[in-house]
CSV table of C-alpha atoms and ligand atoms in Angstrom, one decimal:
chain,number,residue,atom,x,y,z
X,1122,MET,CA,0.0,0.0,0.0
X,1123,VAL,CA,1.2,3.5,-0.8
X,1124,HIS,CA,-0.6,5.6,1.7
X,1125,GLY,CA,-4.1,5.9,3.0
X,1126,ALA,CA,-6.5,8.3,1.3
X,1127,ALA,CA,-8.0,11.0,3.4
X,1128,PRO,CA,-11.4,10.1,4.8
X,1129,GLY,CA,-13.9,11.1,2.2
X,1130,HIS,CA,-16.8,9.9,0.1
X,1131,GLY,CA,-17.0,8.6,-3.5
X,1132,SER,CA,-17.1,5.1,-2.1
X,1133,ILE,CA,-16.7,2.2,-4.6
X,1134,GLN,CA,-16.5,-1.3,-3.2
X,1135,GLY,CA,-15.9,0.1,0.3
X,1136,VAL,CA,-13.0,2.3,-0.8
X,1137,THR,CA,-13.3,6.0,-0.1
X,1138,SER,CA,-11.7,8.7,-2.2
X,1139,ASP,CA,-12.1,12.4,-2.5
X,1140,PHE,CA,-11.0,12.2,-6.1
X,1141,LEU,CA,-13.9,9.9,-7.0
X,1142,ALA,CA,-16.3,11.9,-4.9
X,1143,ALA,CA,-15.4,15.1,-6.8
X,1144,CYS,CA,-15.8,13.3,-10.1
X,1145,ARG,CA,-19.3,12.3,-9.0
X,1146,ARG,CA,-20.1,15.8,-7.6
X,1147,GLU,CA,-20.3,14.5,-4.1
X,1148,PRO,CA,-19.0,16.3,-1.0
X,1149,THR,CA,-15.2,15.9,-0.3
X,1150,SER,CA,-13.1,16.4,2.9
X,1151,ARG,CA,-10.8,18.6,0.8
X,1152,THR,CA,-10.1,19.3,-2.9
X,1153,PRO,CA,-8.4,16.3,-4.5
X,1154,VAL,CA,-5.3,16.9,-6.7
X,1155,TRP,CA,-3.2,15.0,-9.2
X,1156,PHE,CA,-1.2,16.2,-12.2
X,1157,MET,CA,-1.1,15.2,-15.8
X,1158,ARG,CA,2.3,13.9,-16.6
X,1159,GLN,CA,3.0,13.4,-12.9
X,1160,ALA,CA,4.8,10.1,-13.7
X,1161,GLY,CA,7.8,11.0,-15.8
X,1162,ARG,CA,10.8,13.1,-16.5
X,1163,SER,CA,10.5,15.7,-13.7
X,1164,LEU,CA,11.4,12.9,-11.2
X,1165,PRO,CA,15.0,11.8,-10.8
X,1166,GLU,CA,13.8,8.3,-9.6
X,1167,TYR,CA,11.9,8.0,-13.0
X,1168,ARG,CA,15.0,8.9,-15.0
X,1169,LYS,CA,16.9,6.3,-13.0
X,1170,VAL,CA,14.6,3.4,-13.6
X,1171,ARG,CA,13.9,4.4,-17.2
X,1172,ALA,CA,17.6,4.6,-18.2
X,1173,GLY,CA,18.5,2.3,-21.1
X,1174,THR,CA,14.8,1.4,-21.9
X,1175,ALA,CA,13.0,2.9,-24.8
X,1176,MET,CA,9.7,4.6,-23.8
X,1177,LEU,CA,7.4,2.2,-25.6
X,1178,ASP,CA,9.3,-0.9,-24.3
X,1179,ALA,CA,9.0,0.6,-20.8
X,1180,CYS,CA,5.2,0.8,-21.4
X,1181,ALA,CA,5.1,-3.0,-22.2
X,1182,THR,CA,7.1,-3.9,-19.0
X,1183,PRO,CA,4.6,-4.3,-16.2
X,1184,GLU,CA,7.1,-4.1,-13.3
X,1185,LEU,CA,8.4,-0.8,-14.7
X,1186,VAL,CA,4.9,0.6,-15.4
X,1187,ILE,CA,3.9,-0.2,-11.8
X,1188,GLU,CA,7.0,1.4,-10.3
X,1189,VAL,CA,6.8,4.6,-12.4
X,1190,THR,CA,3.1,5.0,-11.7
X,1191,LEU,CA,3.7,4.7,-8.0
X,1192,GLN,CA,6.6,7.1,-7.8
X,1193,PRO,CA,4.6,10.4,-7.8
X,1194,VAL,CA,2.0,8.9,-5.4
X,1195,ARG,CA,4.8,8.1,-2.9
X,1196,ARG,CA,6.6,11.4,-3.4
X,1197,HIS,CA,3.8,13.9,-3.7
X,1198,HIS,CA,0.8,12.2,-1.9
X,1199,VAL,CA,-1.5,13.0,-4.8
X,1200,ASP,CA,-5.1,11.8,-4.6
X,1201,ALA,CA,-4.9,9.7,-7.8
X,1202,ALA,CA,-2.4,7.8,-9.8
X,1203,ILE,CA,-2.3,8.1,-13.6
X,1204,PHE,CA,-1.4,4.9,-15.4
X,1205,PHE,CA,2.1,5.1,-16.9
X,1206,SER,CA,1.6,4.5,-20.6
X,1207,ASP,CA,1.2,6.6,-23.7
X,1208,ILE,CA,-1.6,7.4,-26.2
X,1209,VAL,CA,0.3,5.6,-29.0
X,1210,VAL,CA,0.7,2.3,-27.0
X,1211,PRO,CA,-2.5,0.7,-28.5
X,1212,LEU,CA,-1.5,1.8,-32.0
X,1213,ARG,CA,1.8,0.0,-31.6
X,1214,ALA,CA,-0.2,-3.0,-30.2
X,1215,VAL,CA,-2.1,-3.3,-33.5
X,1216,GLY,CA,1.1,-3.1,-35.5
X,1217,VAL,CA,1.6,0.5,-36.3
X,1218,ASP,CA,5.3,1.3,-36.7
X,1219,VAL,CA,5.6,4.0,-34.1
X,1220,GLU,CA,8.4,5.1,-31.9
X,1221,ILE,CA,8.7,7.8,-29.2
X,1222,LYS,CA,11.7,9.9,-29.9
X,1223,PRO,CA,13.1,11.5,-26.7
X,1224,GLY,CA,12.3,15.3,-26.6
X,1225,VAL,CA,10.2,15.0,-29.8
X,1226,GLY,CA,7.2,12.7,-29.2
X,1227,PRO,CA,5.6,9.9,-31.3
X,1228,VAL,CA,7.0,9.4,-34.8
X,1229,ILE,CA,5.1,7.2,-37.3
X,1230,ALA,CA,7.2,5.4,-40.0
X,1231,LYS,CA,4.3,5.2,-42.5
X,1232,PRO,CA,1.9,8.1,-42.1
X,1233,ILE,CA,-1.8,7.7,-43.1
X,1234,ARG,CA,-2.5,9.5,-46.4
X,1235,GLN,CA,-4.9,7.3,-48.3
X,1236,ALA,CA,-7.7,4.7,-47.8
X,1237,SER,CA,-5.3,1.7,-48.3
X,1238,ASP,CA,-3.2,3.0,-45.3
X,1239,LEU,CA,-6.2,2.1,-43.1
X,1240,ASP,CA,-5.4,-1.6,-43.6
X,1241,GLY,CA,-2.7,-1.3,-41.1
X,1242,LEU,CA,-5.1,-0.1,-38.4
X,1243,ARG,CA,-7.0,-3.3,-37.3
X,1244,ALA,CA,-9.1,-3.6,-34.2
X,1245,LEU,CA,-7.5,-4.0,-30.8
X,1246,THR,CA,-8.4,-6.9,-28.5
X,1247,ALA,CA,-7.4,-7.5,-24.9
X,1248,GLU,CA,-5.0,-10.3,-26.1
X,1249,ASP,CA,-3.0,-7.6,-27.9
X,1250,VAL,CA,-2.1,-5.9,-24.6
X,1251,PRO,CA,-1.6,-8.6,-21.8
X,1252,TYR,CA,1.0,-6.3,-20.3
X,1253,ILE,CA,-1.6,-3.6,-19.7
X,1254,THR,CA,-3.9,-6.0,-17.9
X,1255,GLU,CA,-1.0,-7.3,-15.8
X,1256,ALA,CA,0.2,-3.8,-14.9
X,1257,VAL,CA,-3.2,-2.4,-14.0
X,1258,THR,CA,-4.0,-5.5,-11.9
X,1259,GLY,CA,-0.7,-5.2,-10.0
X,1260,LEU,CA,-1.1,-1.5,-9.6
X,1261,VAL,CA,-4.6,-1.6,-8.2
X,1262,ARG,CA,-3.3,-4.1,-5.6
X,1263,GLU,CA,-0.4,-1.8,-4.7
X,1264,LEU,CA,-2.3,1.4,-4.6
X,1265,GLY,CA,-4.8,0.3,-2.0
X,1266,ASP,CA,-7.4,3.1,-1.6
X,1267,VAL,CA,-5.7,5.5,-4.1
X,1268,PRO,CA,-7.7,5.4,-7.3
X,1269,LEU,CA,-5.9,4.6,-10.6
X,1270,ILE,CA,-6.9,6.7,-13.7
X,1271,GLY,CA,-6.7,4.8,-17.0
X,1272,PHE,CA,-6.5,6.8,-20.2
X,1273,ALA,CA,-6.5,6.9,-24.0
X,1274,GLY,CA,-6.0,9.3,-26.8
X,1275,ALA,CA,-9.0,10.8,-28.5
X,1276,PRO,CA,-9.4,10.3,-32.3
X,1277,PHE,CA,-8.3,13.8,-33.3
X,1278,THR,CA,-5.1,13.8,-31.3
X,1279,LEU,CA,-4.2,10.3,-32.4
X,1280,ALA,CA,-5.1,11.0,-36.0
X,1281,SER,CA,-2.9,14.1,-36.0
X,1282,TYR,CA,0.2,11.9,-35.1
X,1283,LEU,CA,-0.8,9.3,-37.7
X,1284,VAL,CA,-1.5,11.7,-40.5
X,1285,GLU,CA,1.3,14.2,-39.9
X,1286,GLY,CA,3.8,11.4,-39.1
X,1287,GLY,CA,4.8,13.1,-35.9
X,1288,PRO,CA,4.2,16.1,-33.6
X,1289,SER,CA,2.8,19.1,-35.5
X,1290,LYS,CA,2.4,22.7,-34.7
X,1291,HIS,CA,-0.4,23.5,-37.3
X,1292,HIS,CA,-1.9,20.1,-38.0
X,1293,GLU,CA,-2.1,21.1,-41.7
X,1294,LYS,CA,-2.0,17.6,-43.2
X,1295,THR,CA,-4.6,16.4,-40.7
X,1296,LYS,CA,-7.0,19.4,-41.3
X,1297,ALA,CA,-6.5,19.1,-45.1
X,1298,LEU,CA,-7.4,15.4,-45.0
X,1299,MET,CA,-10.3,16.0,-42.7
X,1300,ARG,CA,-11.9,18.6,-45.0
X,1301,SER,CA,-10.8,17.2,-48.4
X,1302,GLU,CA,-11.5,13.6,-47.8
X,1303,PRO,CA,-14.3,13.4,-45.2
X,1304,ALA,CA,-15.1,9.8,-45.8
X,1305,LEU,CA,-11.5,8.7,-45.3
X,1306,TRP,CA,-11.3,10.9,-42.2
X,1307,HIS,CA,-14.4,9.5,-40.6
X,1308,ALA,CA,-13.3,5.9,-41.4
X,1309,LEU,CA,-9.9,6.7,-39.8
X,1310,CYS,CA,-11.5,8.2,-36.7
X,1311,ASP,CA,-14.0,5.4,-36.4
X,1312,ARG,CA,-11.2,2.9,-36.2
X,1313,LEU,CA,-9.3,5.0,-33.7
X,1314,ALA,CA,-12.4,5.3,-31.6
X,1315,ASP,CA,-12.8,1.5,-31.5
X,1316,ILE,CA,-9.1,1.1,-30.6
X,1317,SER,CA,-9.2,3.7,-27.8
X,1318,LEU,CA,-12.5,2.4,-26.4
X,1319,GLU,CA,-11.1,-1.1,-26.2
X,1320,PHE,CA,-7.9,0.1,-24.6
X,1321,LEU,CA,-10.0,1.9,-21.9
X,1322,ARG,CA,-12.2,-1.2,-21.4
X,1323,VAL,CA,-9.1,-3.3,-20.8
X,1324,GLN,CA,-7.9,-0.8,-18.1
X,1325,VAL,CA,-11.3,-0.6,-16.5
X,1326,GLY,CA,-11.7,-4.3,-16.6
X,1327,ALA,CA,-8.5,-4.8,-14.8
X,1328,GLY,CA,-9.5,-2.3,-12.1
X,1329,ALA,CA,-8.9,1.3,-13.1
X,1330,SER,CA,-11.5,3.4,-11.3
X,1331,ALA,CA,-11.7,6.4,-13.6
X,1332,VAL,CA,-10.6,7.2,-17.2
X,1333,GLN,CA,-9.4,10.3,-18.9
X,1334,LEU,CA,-9.7,10.8,-22.7
X,1335,PHE,CA,-6.9,13.1,-23.9
X,1336,ASP,CA,-7.8,15.2,-26.9
X,1337,SER,CA,-4.8,17.5,-26.3
X,1338,TRP,CA,-4.8,19.0,-29.8
X,1339,ALA,CA,-8.5,19.4,-30.5
X,1340,GLY,CA,-8.3,23.1,-29.5
X,1341,ALA,CA,-6.7,23.7,-32.9
X,1342,LEU,CA,-10.1,23.2,-34.5
X,1343,SER,CA,-13.0,25.6,-34.9
X,1344,ARG,CA,-16.1,24.6,-33.0
X,1345,ALA,CA,-18.0,23.8,-36.2
X,1346,ASP,CA,-15.2,21.5,-37.4
X,1347,TYR,CA,-15.0,19.9,-34.0
X,1348,LEU,CA,-18.7,19.1,-33.9
X,1349,GLU,CA,-18.8,17.7,-37.5
X,1350,PHE,CA,-15.5,15.8,-37.7
X,1351,VAL,CA,-14.5,14.9,-34.2
X,1352,ALA,CA,-17.2,14.9,-31.6
X,1353,PRO,CA,-19.1,11.9,-33.0
X,1354,HIS,CA,-16.0,9.7,-32.6
X,1355,SER,CA,-15.1,10.9,-29.1
X,1356,THR,CA,-18.7,10.4,-28.1
X,1357,LYS,CA,-18.5,6.8,-29.3
X,1358,ILE,CA,-15.7,6.3,-26.8
X,1359,LEU,CA,-17.1,8.1,-23.8
X,1360,ARG,CA,-20.7,6.9,-24.2
X,1361,GLY,CA,-19.3,3.4,-24.9
X,1362,LEU,CA,-18.0,3.4,-21.3
X,1363,GLY,CA,-21.3,4.7,-19.9
X,1364,ASP,CA,-22.3,1.2,-18.6
X,1365,SER,CA,-18.9,0.8,-16.8
X,1366,GLY,CA,-19.9,3.1,-14.0
X,1367,VAL,CA,-16.4,4.8,-13.8
X,1368,PRO,CA,-16.1,8.6,-14.0
X,1369,ARG,CA,-15.0,9.8,-17.5
X,1370,ILE,CA,-12.8,12.9,-17.7
X,1371,HIS,CA,-12.5,14.6,-21.1
X,1372,PHE,CA,-9.5,16.9,-21.6
X,1373,GLY,CA,-8.1,19.2,-24.2
X,1374,VAL,CA,-5.8,22.3,-24.5
X,1375,GLY,CA,-7.2,25.6,-25.8
X,1376,THR,CA,-10.8,24.2,-25.8
X,1377,GLY,CA,-12.4,27.2,-24.1
X,1378,HIS,CA,-14.6,27.7,-27.1
X,1379,MET,CA,-16.1,24.2,-26.9
X,1380,LEU,CA,-16.1,23.1,-23.3
X,1381,LYS,CA,-19.8,22.3,-23.4
X,1382,ASP,CA,-19.2,20.2,-26.4
X,1383,PHE,CA,-16.5,18.3,-24.5
X,1384,ALA,CA,-19.1,17.6,-21.8
X,1385,ASP,CA,-21.8,16.6,-24.3
X,1386,ALA,CA,-19.6,13.9,-25.7
X,1387,GLY,CA,-20.3,12.0,-22.6
X,1388,ALA,CA,-18.0,13.3,-19.9
X,1389,ASP,CA,-18.6,13.5,-16.1
X,1390,VAL,CA,-15.6,15.8,-15.7
X,1391,VAL,CA,-14.2,18.3,-18.2
X,1392,GLY,CA,-10.5,19.2,-18.0
X,1393,VAL,CA,-9.9,23.0,-18.4
X,1394,ASP,CA,-6.6,24.6,-19.4
X,1395,TRP,CA,-5.2,27.7,-17.7
X,1396,ARG,CA,-6.8,30.1,-20.3
X,1397,THR,CA,-10.3,29.8,-18.9
X,1398,PRO,CA,-11.1,30.5,-15.2
X,1399,LEU,CA,-12.8,27.6,-13.6
X,1400,ASP,CA,-15.8,29.6,-12.5
X,1401,VAL,CA,-16.4,30.8,-16.1
X,1402,ALA,CA,-16.0,27.2,-17.3
X,1403,SER,CA,-18.3,25.8,-14.7
X,1404,ARG,CA,-21.0,28.3,-15.6
X,1405,GLN,CA,-20.9,27.1,-19.2
X,1406,LEU,CA,-20.9,23.4,-18.1
X,1407,GLY,CA,-23.8,23.6,-15.7
X,1408,PRO,CA,-24.6,21.6,-12.5
X,1409,GLN,CA,-24.1,18.1,-13.9
X,1410,ILE,CA,-20.4,18.4,-14.8
X,1411,ALA,CA,-17.3,18.6,-12.5
X,1412,VAL,CA,-14.2,20.5,-13.6
X,1413,GLN,CA,-10.5,19.6,-13.5
X,1414,GLY,CA,-7.7,22.0,-13.6
X,1415,ASN,CA,-6.1,24.5,-14.1
X,1416,LEU,CA,-2.8,25.8,-12.9
X,1417,ASP,CA,-0.5,26.9,-15.8
X,1418,PRO,CA,2.4,24.4,-15.8
X,1419,ALA,CA,4.8,27.2,-16.6
X,1420,LEU,CA,4.0,29.0,-13.3
X,1421,LEU,CA,5.5,26.1,-11.4
X,1422,PHE,CA,8.8,27.9,-12.4
X,1423,ALA,CA,7.6,31.2,-10.7
X,1424,SER,CA,8.4,32.4,-7.2
X,1425,PRO,CA,6.7,30.6,-4.2
X,1426,GLU,CA,4.5,33.6,-3.6
X,1427,VAL,CA,3.2,33.5,-7.2
X,1428,VAL,CA,2.5,29.7,-6.9
X,1429,GLU,CA,0.7,30.2,-3.7
X,1430,ARG,CA,-1.4,33.0,-5.0
X,1431,GLU,CA,-2.4,31.0,-8.1
X,1432,VAL,CA,-3.3,27.9,-6.1
X,1433,THR,CA,-5.5,30.0,-3.9
X,1434,ARG,CA,-7.2,31.8,-6.8
X,1435,ILE,CA,-7.9,28.5,-8.6
X,1436,LEU,CA,-9.4,26.9,-5.4
X,1437,ASP,CA,-11.6,30.0,-5.0
X,1438,GLU,CA,-12.7,29.9,-8.7
X,1439,GLY,CA,-13.4,26.2,-8.4
X,1440,ARG,CA,-15.3,26.4,-5.1
X,1441,ASP,CA,-18.8,26.8,-6.7
X,1442,ALA,CA,-18.3,24.1,-9.3
X,1443,PRO,CA,-20.3,20.9,-8.6
X,1444,GLY,CA,-17.0,19.1,-8.3
X,1445,HIS,CA,-13.4,20.3,-8.5
X,1446,ILE,CA,-10.3,18.2,-9.1
X,1447,PHE,CA,-7.2,20.3,-8.9
X,1448,ASN,CA,-4.7,19.7,-11.7
X,1449,LEU,CA,-2.5,21.6,-14.1
X,1450,GLY,CA,-3.9,23.1,-17.3
X,1451,HIS,CA,-1.7,20.7,-19.2
X,1452,GLY,CA,1.1,18.3,-18.3
X,1453,VAL,CA,4.1,18.7,-15.9
X,1454,LEU,CA,7.0,20.2,-17.9
X,1455,PRO,CA,10.1,18.0,-17.8
X,1456,ASP,CA,12.4,20.6,-16.0
X,1457,THR,CA,9.9,21.2,-13.2
X,1458,ASP,CA,11.3,21.1,-9.7
X,1459,PRO,CA,9.5,18.1,-8.0
X,1460,ASP,CA,9.6,19.8,-4.6
X,1461,VAL,CA,7.4,22.6,-6.1
X,1462,ILE,CA,4.9,19.9,-7.1
X,1463,THR,CA,4.8,18.5,-3.6
X,1464,ARG,CA,4.3,22.0,-2.2
X,1465,VAL,CA,1.3,22.5,-4.5
X,1466,VAL,CA,-0.3,19.3,-3.3
X,1467,ASP,CA,0.2,20.4,0.3
X,1468,LEU,CA,-1.2,23.8,-0.4
X,1469,VAL,CA,-4.2,22.5,-2.2
X,1470,HIS,CA,-5.0,20.1,0.7
X,1471,GLU,CA,-4.3,22.7,3.4
X,1472,ARG,CA,-6.3,25.5,1.8
X,1473,SER,CA,-9.3,23.4,0.9
X,1474,ALA,CA,-9.7,21.4,4.2
X,1475,ARG,CA,-13.4,21.6,5.2
J,206,LIG,O1,2.4,10.9,-16.0
J,206,LIG,C1,1.4,10.7,-16.8
J,206,LIG,O2,0.6,11.6,-17.1
J,206,LIG,C2,1.2,9.3,-17.3
J,206,LIG,C3,1.8,9.0,-18.5
J,206,LIG,C4,1.5,9.7,-19.8
J,206,LIG,C5,2.5,9.7,-20.8
J,206,LIG,N1,2.0,10.2,-22.0
J,206,LIG,C6,3.9,9.3,-20.6
J,206,LIG,C7,5.0,9.9,-21.4
J,206,LIG,C8,0.3,10.2,-20.4
J,206,LIG,C9,-1.0,10.3,-19.8
J,206,LIG,C10,0.6,10.5,-21.8
J,206,LIG,C11,-0.4,11.0,-22.7
J,206,LIG,C12,0.1,11.6,-24.0
J,206,LIG,N2,1.1,11.2,-24.8
J,206,LIG,C13,-0.5,12.7,-24.6
J,206,LIG,C14,-1.7,13.4,-24.0
J,206,LIG,C15,-1.4,14.3,-22.9
J,206,LIG,C16,-0.7,15.5,-23.2
J,206,LIG,O3,0.4,15.8,-22.7
J,206,LIG,O4,-1.2,16.3,-24.0
J,206,LIG,C17,0.2,13.0,-25.8
J,206,LIG,C18,-0.2,14.1,-26.7
J,206,LIG,C19,1.2,12.0,-25.9
J,206,LIG,C20,2.2,11.9,-27.0
J,206,LIG,C21,3.5,12.1,-26.4
J,206,LIG,N3,4.3,11.1,-25.8
J,206,LIG,C22,4.3,13.3,-26.3
J,206,LIG,C23,3.9,14.6,-26.9
J,206,LIG,C24,5.5,13.0,-25.6
J,206,LIG,C25,6.6,13.9,-25.2
J,206,LIG,C26,7.8,13.9,-26.0
J,206,LIG,C27,9.0,14.5,-25.3
J,206,LIG,O5,9.9,13.7,-25.0
J,206,LIG,O6,8.9,15.7,-25.0
J,206,LIG,C28,5.4,11.6,-25.4
J,206,LIG,C29,6.5,10.8,-24.6
J,206,LIG,C30,6.1,10.5,-23.2
J,206,LIG,N4,4.9,10.1,-22.8
J,206,LIG,C31,7.0,10.7,-22.1
J,206,LIG,C32,6.3,10.3,-21.0
J,206,LIG,C33,6.7,10.2,-19.6
J,206,LIG,C34,8.4,11.2,-22.2
J,206,LIG,C35,9.3,10.0,-22.6
J,206,LIG,C36,10.5,9.9,-21.8
J,206,LIG,O7,10.5,10.0,-20.6
J,206,LIG,O8,11.5,9.5,-22.4
């Protein structure tokens, strides 16, 4: 066991968690907090265990996945663990030639440009990812009453890597394909939705108690394009998990112009980046949706006074939301001082204790 969760609500199978309570818009003893990319390069203990192992090989090694997932829980006492994996893991599992280049991101050997390229994108089954089942099962045992968040990439963000061939600033090939060849685009996204849905089902089946769908790059789209070309596919994933009973978090960066659409896709919680204050976001989202966020990850590099002021402001702005899970507005940056992250966790817990 890592450490006991604070007394709270959100009880599943006799386990209490402020994180799950906030997801379900139930009362909490204090505001729960975790960080996107909390497991990873900001931690020296991560760099130590990862040395000499390629990222995607690490993701297929359960003992390594378990250790790296637990590291930030031990160090920072966050209220939830995020499964150590990557959004491209299920793509590799169905045979896509993808590699994660350090400091760059996912790189695809044969980008998708035409209908015949879809042949390489078959359906995912649980048998393709036995190491995921094994890692999640082991983690749930180790974590005790700290919930594990499973995750997957949403179709737009995955499609961007597959079509561009790697990380992209403007997503120009992706947007061009989406608008010029809508039938191919929808066929691609439909396959990606099936793959991500199955990847999440495997994690939930093995014991993950919440899921987050990452559509990190969807904010690059206009609202109209999001609704026509992306929302139906993300909806298939989130609604597809409706009967699982686990809270569904839907996150994107720069999505202030379509937060309600992110909720309507079938989310219980919407992740908000630092550009939109949580009270503004929550007014748009209404009483049925909890919010997650939204400290600017760059401000973890500012003075302690600034960090403290921002944490207090965000707790204040989140106070009237039907549920608030404290997080960053995007992932932890690699050079972040881990002690600052620990301090933020302590501040959130101290300042929100009821
Ligand atoms: O700590 C966690 O949040 C859990 C693990 C996690 C990783 N990737 C590990 C990782 C999660 C949730 C992801 C999701 C992910 N991967 C997203 C969505 C979230 C987001 O940040 O927007 C995206 C877009 C990817 C694709 C990807 N993989 C990128 C852009 C990178 C960074 C490239 C770099 O080196 O700067 C990766 C690699 C990656 N995924 C690392 C980690 C810890 C770094 C690899 C390393 O340590 O060598």
